[in-house]
Short mmCIF file of C-alpha atoms and ligand atoms in Angstrom, two decimals:
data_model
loop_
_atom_site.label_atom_id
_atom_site.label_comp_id
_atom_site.label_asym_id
_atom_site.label_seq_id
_atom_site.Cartn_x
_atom_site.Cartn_y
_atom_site.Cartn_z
CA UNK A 19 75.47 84.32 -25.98
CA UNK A 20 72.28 86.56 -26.11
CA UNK A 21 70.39 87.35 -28.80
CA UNK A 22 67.40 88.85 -28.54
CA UNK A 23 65.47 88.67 -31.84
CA UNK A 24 65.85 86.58 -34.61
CA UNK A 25 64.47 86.59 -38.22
CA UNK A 26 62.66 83.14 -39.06
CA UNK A 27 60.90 81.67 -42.10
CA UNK A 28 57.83 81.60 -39.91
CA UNK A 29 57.82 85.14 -38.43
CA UNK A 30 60.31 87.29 -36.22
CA UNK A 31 61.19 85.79 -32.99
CA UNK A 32 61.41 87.41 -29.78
CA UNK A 33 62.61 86.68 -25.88
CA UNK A 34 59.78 88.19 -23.96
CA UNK A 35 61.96 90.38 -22.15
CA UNK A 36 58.86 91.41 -20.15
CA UNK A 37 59.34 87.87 -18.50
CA UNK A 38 62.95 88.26 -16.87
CA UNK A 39 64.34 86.94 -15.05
CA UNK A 40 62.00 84.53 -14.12
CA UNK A 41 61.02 83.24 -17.29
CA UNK A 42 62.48 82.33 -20.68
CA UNK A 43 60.04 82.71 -23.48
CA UNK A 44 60.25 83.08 -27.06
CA UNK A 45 57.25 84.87 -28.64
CA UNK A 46 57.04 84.34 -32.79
CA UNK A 47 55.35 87.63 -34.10
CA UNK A 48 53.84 86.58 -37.56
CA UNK A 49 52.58 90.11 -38.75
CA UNK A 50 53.79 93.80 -38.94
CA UNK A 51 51.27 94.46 -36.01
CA UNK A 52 52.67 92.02 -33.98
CA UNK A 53 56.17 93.69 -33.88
CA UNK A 54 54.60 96.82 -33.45
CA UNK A 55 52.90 96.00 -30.41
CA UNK A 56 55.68 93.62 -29.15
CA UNK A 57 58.22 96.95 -29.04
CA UNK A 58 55.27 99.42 -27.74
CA UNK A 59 54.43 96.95 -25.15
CA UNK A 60 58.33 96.02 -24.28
CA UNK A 61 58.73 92.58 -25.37
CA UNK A 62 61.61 94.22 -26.95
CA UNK A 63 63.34 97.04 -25.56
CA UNK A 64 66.47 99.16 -25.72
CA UNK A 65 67.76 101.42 -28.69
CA UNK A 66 69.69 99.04 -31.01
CA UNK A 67 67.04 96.66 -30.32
CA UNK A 68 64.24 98.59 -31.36
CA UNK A 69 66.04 99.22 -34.51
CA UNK A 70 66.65 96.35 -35.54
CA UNK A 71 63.21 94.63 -34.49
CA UNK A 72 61.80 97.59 -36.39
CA UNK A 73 63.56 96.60 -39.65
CA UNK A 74 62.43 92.81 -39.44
CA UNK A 75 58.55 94.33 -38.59
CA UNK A 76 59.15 96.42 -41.73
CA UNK A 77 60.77 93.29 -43.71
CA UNK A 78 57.84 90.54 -42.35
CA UNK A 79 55.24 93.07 -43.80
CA UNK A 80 56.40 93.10 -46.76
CA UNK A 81 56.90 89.41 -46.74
CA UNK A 82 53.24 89.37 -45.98
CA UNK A 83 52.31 91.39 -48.83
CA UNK A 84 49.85 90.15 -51.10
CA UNK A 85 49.48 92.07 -54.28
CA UNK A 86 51.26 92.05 -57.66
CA UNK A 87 51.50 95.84 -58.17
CA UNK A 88 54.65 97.79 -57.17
CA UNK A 89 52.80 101.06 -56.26
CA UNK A 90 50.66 98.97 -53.84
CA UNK A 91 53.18 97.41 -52.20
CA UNK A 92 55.31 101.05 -51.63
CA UNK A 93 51.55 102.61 -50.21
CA UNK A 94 51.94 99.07 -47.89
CA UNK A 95 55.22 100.03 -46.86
CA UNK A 96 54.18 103.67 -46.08
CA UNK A 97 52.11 102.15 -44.05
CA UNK A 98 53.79 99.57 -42.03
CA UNK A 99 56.41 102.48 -41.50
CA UNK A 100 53.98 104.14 -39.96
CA UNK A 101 52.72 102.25 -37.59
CA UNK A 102 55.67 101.02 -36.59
CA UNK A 103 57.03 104.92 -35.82
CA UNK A 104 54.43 105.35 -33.71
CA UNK A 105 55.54 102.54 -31.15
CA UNK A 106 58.28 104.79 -29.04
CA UNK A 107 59.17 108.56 -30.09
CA UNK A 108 62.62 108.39 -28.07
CA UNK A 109 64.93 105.53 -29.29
CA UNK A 110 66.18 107.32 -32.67
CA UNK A 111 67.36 104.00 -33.75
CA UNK A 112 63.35 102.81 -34.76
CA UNK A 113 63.55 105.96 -36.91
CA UNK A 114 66.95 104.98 -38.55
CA UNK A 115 65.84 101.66 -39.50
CA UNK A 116 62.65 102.75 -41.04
CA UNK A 117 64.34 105.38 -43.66
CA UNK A 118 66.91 102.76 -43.73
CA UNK A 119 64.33 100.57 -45.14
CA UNK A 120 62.39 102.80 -46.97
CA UNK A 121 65.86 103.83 -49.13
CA UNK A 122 66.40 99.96 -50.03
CA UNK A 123 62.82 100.04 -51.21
CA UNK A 124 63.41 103.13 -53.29
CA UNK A 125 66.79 101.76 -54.75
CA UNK A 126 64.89 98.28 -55.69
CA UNK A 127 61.86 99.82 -57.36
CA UNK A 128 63.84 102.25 -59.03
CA UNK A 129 66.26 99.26 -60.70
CA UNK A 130 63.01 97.39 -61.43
CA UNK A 131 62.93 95.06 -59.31
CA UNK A 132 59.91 92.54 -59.09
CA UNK A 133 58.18 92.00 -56.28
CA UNK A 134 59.52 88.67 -54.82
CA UNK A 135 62.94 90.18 -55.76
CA UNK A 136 62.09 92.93 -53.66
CA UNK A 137 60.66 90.96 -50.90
CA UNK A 138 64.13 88.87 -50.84
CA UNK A 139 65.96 92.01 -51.28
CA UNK A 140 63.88 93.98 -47.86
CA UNK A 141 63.95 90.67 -45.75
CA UNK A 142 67.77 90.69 -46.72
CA UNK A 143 68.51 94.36 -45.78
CA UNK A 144 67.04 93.49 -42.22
CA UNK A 145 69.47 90.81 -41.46
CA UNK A 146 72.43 92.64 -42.31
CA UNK A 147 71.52 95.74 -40.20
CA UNK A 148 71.06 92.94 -37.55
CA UNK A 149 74.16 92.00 -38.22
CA UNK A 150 75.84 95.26 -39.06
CA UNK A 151 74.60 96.37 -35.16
CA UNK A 152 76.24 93.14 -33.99
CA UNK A 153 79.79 94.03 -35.49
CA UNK A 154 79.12 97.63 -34.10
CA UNK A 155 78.87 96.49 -30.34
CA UNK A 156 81.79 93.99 -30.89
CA UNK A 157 83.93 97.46 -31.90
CA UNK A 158 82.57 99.09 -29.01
CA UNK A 159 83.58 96.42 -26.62
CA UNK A 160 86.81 96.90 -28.23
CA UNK A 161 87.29 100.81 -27.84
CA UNK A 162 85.19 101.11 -24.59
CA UNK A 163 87.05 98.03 -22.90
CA UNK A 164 90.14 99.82 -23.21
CA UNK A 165 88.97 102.89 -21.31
CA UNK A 166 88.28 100.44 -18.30
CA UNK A 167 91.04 100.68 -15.73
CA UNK A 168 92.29 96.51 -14.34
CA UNK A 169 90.34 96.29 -11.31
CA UNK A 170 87.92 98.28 -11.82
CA UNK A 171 84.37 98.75 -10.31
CA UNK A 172 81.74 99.95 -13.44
CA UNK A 173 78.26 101.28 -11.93
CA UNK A 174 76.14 100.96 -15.17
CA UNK A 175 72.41 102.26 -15.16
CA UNK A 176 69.28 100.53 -17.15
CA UNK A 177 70.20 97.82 -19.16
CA UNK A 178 72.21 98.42 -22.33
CA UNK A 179 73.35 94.83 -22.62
CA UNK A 180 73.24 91.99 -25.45
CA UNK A 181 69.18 92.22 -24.50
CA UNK A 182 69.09 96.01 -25.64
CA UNK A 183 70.74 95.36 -28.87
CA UNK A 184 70.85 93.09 -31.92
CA UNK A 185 72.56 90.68 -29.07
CA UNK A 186 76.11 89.16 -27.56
CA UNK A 187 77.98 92.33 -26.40
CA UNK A 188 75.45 95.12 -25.91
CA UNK A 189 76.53 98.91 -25.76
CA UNK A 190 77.54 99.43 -22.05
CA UNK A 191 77.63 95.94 -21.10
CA UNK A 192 79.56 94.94 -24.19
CA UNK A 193 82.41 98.28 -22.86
CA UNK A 194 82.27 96.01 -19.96
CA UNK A 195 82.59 92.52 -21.28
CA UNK A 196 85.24 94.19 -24.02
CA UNK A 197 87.41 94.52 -20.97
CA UNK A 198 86.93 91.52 -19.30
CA UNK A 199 87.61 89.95 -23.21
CA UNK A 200 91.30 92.35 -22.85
CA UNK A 201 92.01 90.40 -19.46
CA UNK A 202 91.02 92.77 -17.27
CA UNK A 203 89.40 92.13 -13.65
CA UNK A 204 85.79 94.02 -14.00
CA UNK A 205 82.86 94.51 -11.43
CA UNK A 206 79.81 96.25 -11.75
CA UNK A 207 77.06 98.03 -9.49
CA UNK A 208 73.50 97.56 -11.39
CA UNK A 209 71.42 100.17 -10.05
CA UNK A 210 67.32 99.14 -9.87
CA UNK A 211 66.34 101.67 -12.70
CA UNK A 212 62.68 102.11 -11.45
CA UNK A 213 60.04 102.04 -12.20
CA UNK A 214 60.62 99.39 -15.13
CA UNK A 215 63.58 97.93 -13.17
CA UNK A 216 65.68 96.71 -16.44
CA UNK A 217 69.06 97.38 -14.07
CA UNK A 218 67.53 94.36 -11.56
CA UNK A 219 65.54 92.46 -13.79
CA UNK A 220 67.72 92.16 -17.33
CA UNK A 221 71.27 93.96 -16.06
CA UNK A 222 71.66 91.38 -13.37
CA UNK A 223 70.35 88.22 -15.14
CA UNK A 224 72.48 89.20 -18.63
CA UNK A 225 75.94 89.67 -16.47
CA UNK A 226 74.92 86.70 -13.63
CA UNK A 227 75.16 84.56 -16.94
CA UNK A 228 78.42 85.73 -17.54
CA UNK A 229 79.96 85.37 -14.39
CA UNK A 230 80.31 89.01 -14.45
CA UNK A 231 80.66 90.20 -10.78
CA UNK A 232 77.67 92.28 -10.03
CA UNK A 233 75.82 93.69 -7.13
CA UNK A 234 72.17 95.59 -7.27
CA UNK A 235 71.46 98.44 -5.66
CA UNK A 236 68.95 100.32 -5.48
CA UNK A 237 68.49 103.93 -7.79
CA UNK A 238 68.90 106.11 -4.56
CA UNK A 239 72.02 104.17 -3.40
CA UNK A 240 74.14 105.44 -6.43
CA UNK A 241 75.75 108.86 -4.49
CA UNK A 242 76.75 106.84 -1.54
CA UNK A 243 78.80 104.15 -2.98
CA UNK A 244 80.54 106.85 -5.35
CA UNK A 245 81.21 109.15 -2.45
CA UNK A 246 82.77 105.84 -0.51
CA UNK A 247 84.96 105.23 -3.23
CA UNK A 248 83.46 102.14 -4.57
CA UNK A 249 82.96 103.35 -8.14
CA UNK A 250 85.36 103.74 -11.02
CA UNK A 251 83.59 104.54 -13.80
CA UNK A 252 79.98 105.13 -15.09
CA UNK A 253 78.56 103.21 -18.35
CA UNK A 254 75.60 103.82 -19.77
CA UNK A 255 74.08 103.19 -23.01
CA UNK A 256 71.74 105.97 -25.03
CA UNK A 257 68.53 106.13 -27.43
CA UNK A 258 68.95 109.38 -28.76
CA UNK A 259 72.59 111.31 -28.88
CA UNK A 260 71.75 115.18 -30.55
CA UNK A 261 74.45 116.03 -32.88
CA UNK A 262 75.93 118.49 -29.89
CA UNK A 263 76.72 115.77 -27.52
CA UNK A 264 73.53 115.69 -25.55
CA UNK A 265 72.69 112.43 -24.29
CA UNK A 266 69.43 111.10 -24.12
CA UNK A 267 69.03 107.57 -21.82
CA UNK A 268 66.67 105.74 -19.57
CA UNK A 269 65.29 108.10 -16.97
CA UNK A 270 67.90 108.75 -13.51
CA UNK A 271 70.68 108.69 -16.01
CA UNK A 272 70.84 112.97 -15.33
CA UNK A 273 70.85 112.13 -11.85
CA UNK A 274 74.11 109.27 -12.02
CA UNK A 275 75.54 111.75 -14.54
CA UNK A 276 75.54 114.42 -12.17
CA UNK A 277 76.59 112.50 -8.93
CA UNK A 278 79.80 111.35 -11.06
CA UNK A 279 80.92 114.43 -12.00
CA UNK A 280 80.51 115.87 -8.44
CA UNK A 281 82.79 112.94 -7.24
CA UNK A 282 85.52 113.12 -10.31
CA UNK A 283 84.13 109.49 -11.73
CA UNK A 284 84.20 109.17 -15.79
CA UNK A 285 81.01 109.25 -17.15
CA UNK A 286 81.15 107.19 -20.19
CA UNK A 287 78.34 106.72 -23.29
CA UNK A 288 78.53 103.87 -25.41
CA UNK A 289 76.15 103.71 -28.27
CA UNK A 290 76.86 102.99 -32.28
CA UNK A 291 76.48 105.79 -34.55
CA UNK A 292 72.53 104.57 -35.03
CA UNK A 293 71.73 106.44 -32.01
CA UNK A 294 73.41 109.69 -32.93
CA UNK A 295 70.76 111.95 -34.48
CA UNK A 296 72.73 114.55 -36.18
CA UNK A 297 68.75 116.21 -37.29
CA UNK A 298 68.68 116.94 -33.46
CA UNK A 299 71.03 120.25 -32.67
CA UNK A 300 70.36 119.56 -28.85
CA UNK A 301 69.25 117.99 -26.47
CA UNK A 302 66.07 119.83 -26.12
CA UNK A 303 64.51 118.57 -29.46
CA UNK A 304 64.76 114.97 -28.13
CA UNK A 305 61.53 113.55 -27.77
CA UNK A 306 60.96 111.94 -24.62
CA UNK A 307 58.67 109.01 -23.33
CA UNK A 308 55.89 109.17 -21.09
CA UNK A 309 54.84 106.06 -20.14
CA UNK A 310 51.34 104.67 -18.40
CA UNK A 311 52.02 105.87 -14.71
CA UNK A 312 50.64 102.63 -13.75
CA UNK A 313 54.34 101.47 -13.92
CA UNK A 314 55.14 103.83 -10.74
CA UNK A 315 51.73 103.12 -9.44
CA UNK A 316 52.09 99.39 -9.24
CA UNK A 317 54.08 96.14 -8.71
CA UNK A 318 52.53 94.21 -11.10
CA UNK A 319 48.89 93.89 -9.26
CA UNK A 320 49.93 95.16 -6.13
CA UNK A 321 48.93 99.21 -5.68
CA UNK A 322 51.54 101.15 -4.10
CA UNK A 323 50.01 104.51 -4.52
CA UNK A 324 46.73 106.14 -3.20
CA UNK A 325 43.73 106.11 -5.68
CA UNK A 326 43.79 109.06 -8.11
CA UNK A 327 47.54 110.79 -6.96
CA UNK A 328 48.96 112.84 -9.85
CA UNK A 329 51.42 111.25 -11.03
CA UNK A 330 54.70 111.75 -14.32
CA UNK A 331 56.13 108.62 -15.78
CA UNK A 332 59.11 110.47 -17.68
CA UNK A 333 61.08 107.26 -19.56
CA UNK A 334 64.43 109.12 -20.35
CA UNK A 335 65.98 112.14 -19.39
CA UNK A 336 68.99 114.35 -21.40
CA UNK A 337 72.67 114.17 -19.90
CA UNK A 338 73.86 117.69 -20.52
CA UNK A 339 77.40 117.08 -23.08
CA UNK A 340 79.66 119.13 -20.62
CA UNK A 341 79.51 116.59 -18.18
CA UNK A 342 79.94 113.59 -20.51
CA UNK A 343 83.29 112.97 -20.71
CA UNK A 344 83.59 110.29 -23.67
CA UNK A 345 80.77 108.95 -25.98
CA UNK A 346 82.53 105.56 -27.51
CA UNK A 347 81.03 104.63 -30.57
CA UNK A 348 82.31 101.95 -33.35
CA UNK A 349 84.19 104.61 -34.74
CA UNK A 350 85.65 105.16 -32.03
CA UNK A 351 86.24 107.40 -29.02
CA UNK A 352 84.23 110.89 -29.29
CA UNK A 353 85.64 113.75 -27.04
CA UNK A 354 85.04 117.12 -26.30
CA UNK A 355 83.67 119.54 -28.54
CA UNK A 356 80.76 116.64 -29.82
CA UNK A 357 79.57 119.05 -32.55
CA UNK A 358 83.16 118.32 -34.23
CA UNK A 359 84.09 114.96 -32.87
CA UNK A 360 80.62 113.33 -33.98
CA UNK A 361 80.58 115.44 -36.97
CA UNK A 362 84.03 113.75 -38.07
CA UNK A 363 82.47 110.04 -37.53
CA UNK A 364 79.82 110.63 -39.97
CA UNK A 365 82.25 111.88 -42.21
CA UNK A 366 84.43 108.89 -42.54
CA UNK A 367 81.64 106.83 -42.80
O1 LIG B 415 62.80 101.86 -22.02
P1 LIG B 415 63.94 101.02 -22.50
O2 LIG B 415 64.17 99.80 -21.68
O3 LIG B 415 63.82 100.73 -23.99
O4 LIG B 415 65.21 101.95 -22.31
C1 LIG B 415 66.46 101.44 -22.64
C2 LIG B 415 67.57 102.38 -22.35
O5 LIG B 415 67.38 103.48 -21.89
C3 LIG B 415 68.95 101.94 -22.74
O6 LIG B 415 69.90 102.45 -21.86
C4 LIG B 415 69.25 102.48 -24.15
O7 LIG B 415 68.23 102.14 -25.05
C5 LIG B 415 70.55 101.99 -24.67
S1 LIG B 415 70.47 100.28 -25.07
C6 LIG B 415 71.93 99.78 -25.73
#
């Protein structure tokens, strides 16, 4: 069982995902600033993750928090918020958990709550949206496995495993371990996903452990194992869903989208309702990464590219919602038209 990040009495701790697959190693961040940098810099990575890593930075700050004055500690927390927003503009789930946070602040201060009591009452809010995420990706394993035909073959893009969320199922990997929990006979391609290459380094070692079946391919190999029939169905995860369906993920998810409609494959999101941003009508008001181009540039130290070339280092593209055909959710199954599906999830929440 993976989980990623874990709240401690000495700090948050994290698996350096930065390592994988060749090395296992915890990091324990002590300070708001370390969290910040540990999800800027990718210790941490992935949607759910970020959220939840973001609410034990926000929780560990306050912890840290040295005054005796109410008022100080809410300009702290402004603070720490900010920073902390500033680490990755895509993955709407960092920005969920920080309002998320700042409303249990609110609601404490406003019953008069001291400042340790507050401090217990942050720290606890943290853990259960850590756990809250957890129950959300067991749901999803649940609704998504059931989608999965017996026998299937599940090309999945990026990682959106246990190791992209608040841990054990993940979003697209836990659709896929949901239906290998229901008995069914599962394999999946893992595409590369350059340049960070979370599909070879994170997608392969996360199912390998489970005794998943999986095979890596690389990102331009996608078209020709759906056109030979090898593919089922397409799984991905998301960091930003606009309230029409849209479909932000980890850049070359356009590209798989596209191939699977062209050969009549489902194309199937998975993500809990954290990642749906019903402030965002479309697609087009998603934010998106750009990352140091030394990650296309490079191999770790090793220079692929001449000297000085121009180059973009897009992190996710948008998946237009007509060619989406199901977003699964812990809710459940969202179909065609998202503005009223989605819409209807939120409601009965
Ligand atoms: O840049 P990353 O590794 O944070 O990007 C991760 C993805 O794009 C995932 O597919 C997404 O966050 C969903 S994770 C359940």
């Amino acid at each position: 069982m993976i989980i990623p990040v874990e709240w401690t009495e000495e700090g948050v701790k994290m698996l350096d995902q930065r390592l994988l697959p060749t090395e296992e190693k915890w990091l324990m961040l002590k300070t708001f600033n370390d969290v910040a940098d540990g999800i800027r810099d990718m210790v941490v990575r992935g949607a759910p993750a970020i959220g939840v890593s973001a609410a034990y930075g926000i929780a560990v700050g306050v912890k840290n928090f040295v005054g005796t004055n109410v008022e100080d500690l809410e300009e702290e927390l402004d603070y720490i918020c900010e920073v902390i927003g500033k680490t990755r503009p895509t993955a709407v789930n960092l920005f969920w958990a920080i309002d998320r946070m700042k409303r249990t602040f609110q609601k404490a201060k406003g019953e008069g709550k001291t400042i340790t009591e507050i401090k217990q009452i942050m720290i606890q809010d943290a853990k259960d949206i850590h756990e809250e995420d957890i129950e959300s990706q067991r749901l999803i394993a649940k609704f998504g496995g059931e989608l999965l035909d017996d026998n299937s073959t599940v090309l999945t893009h990026c990682n959106a495993g246990a190791l992209a969320t608040g841990g054990v199922w993940g979003t697209a990997l836990g659709v896929i371990r949901g239906a290998v929990d229901q008995g069914k006979t599962i394999s999946v391609y893992a595409d590369e996903t350059r340049p960070y290459l979370q599909g070879a380094r994170l997608t392969a070692w996360e199912l390998l452990k489970d005794n998943i079946p999986v095979t890596l391919i690389t990102d331009n190999m996608s078209g020709h194992v759906m056109k030979k029939g090898m593919i089922q169905a397409v799984v991905v995860g998301s960091d930003r869903i606009a309230a029409n369906g849209d479909v932000a993920n980890k850049i070359g998810t356009y590209m798989v989208a596209v191939l699977a409609k062209q050969h009549g494959i489902p194309f199937y999101v998975a993500a809990p309702l954290s990642t749906v941003d019903m402030n965002c009508p479309t697609g087009d008001d998603i934010p998106i990464e750009e990352r140091d181009i030394r990650e296309i540039t490079h191999m770790k130290d090793i220079q692929l590219a001449p000297e000085g070339i121009s180059v973009d280092n897009f992190a996710f593209d948008v998946t237009p919602n007509e060619i989406v055909d199901a977003i699964i959710t812990e809710k459940g199954v969202a179909r065609k038209p998202y503005t009223e599906s989605l819409r209807k999830m939120f409601e009965e929440n």
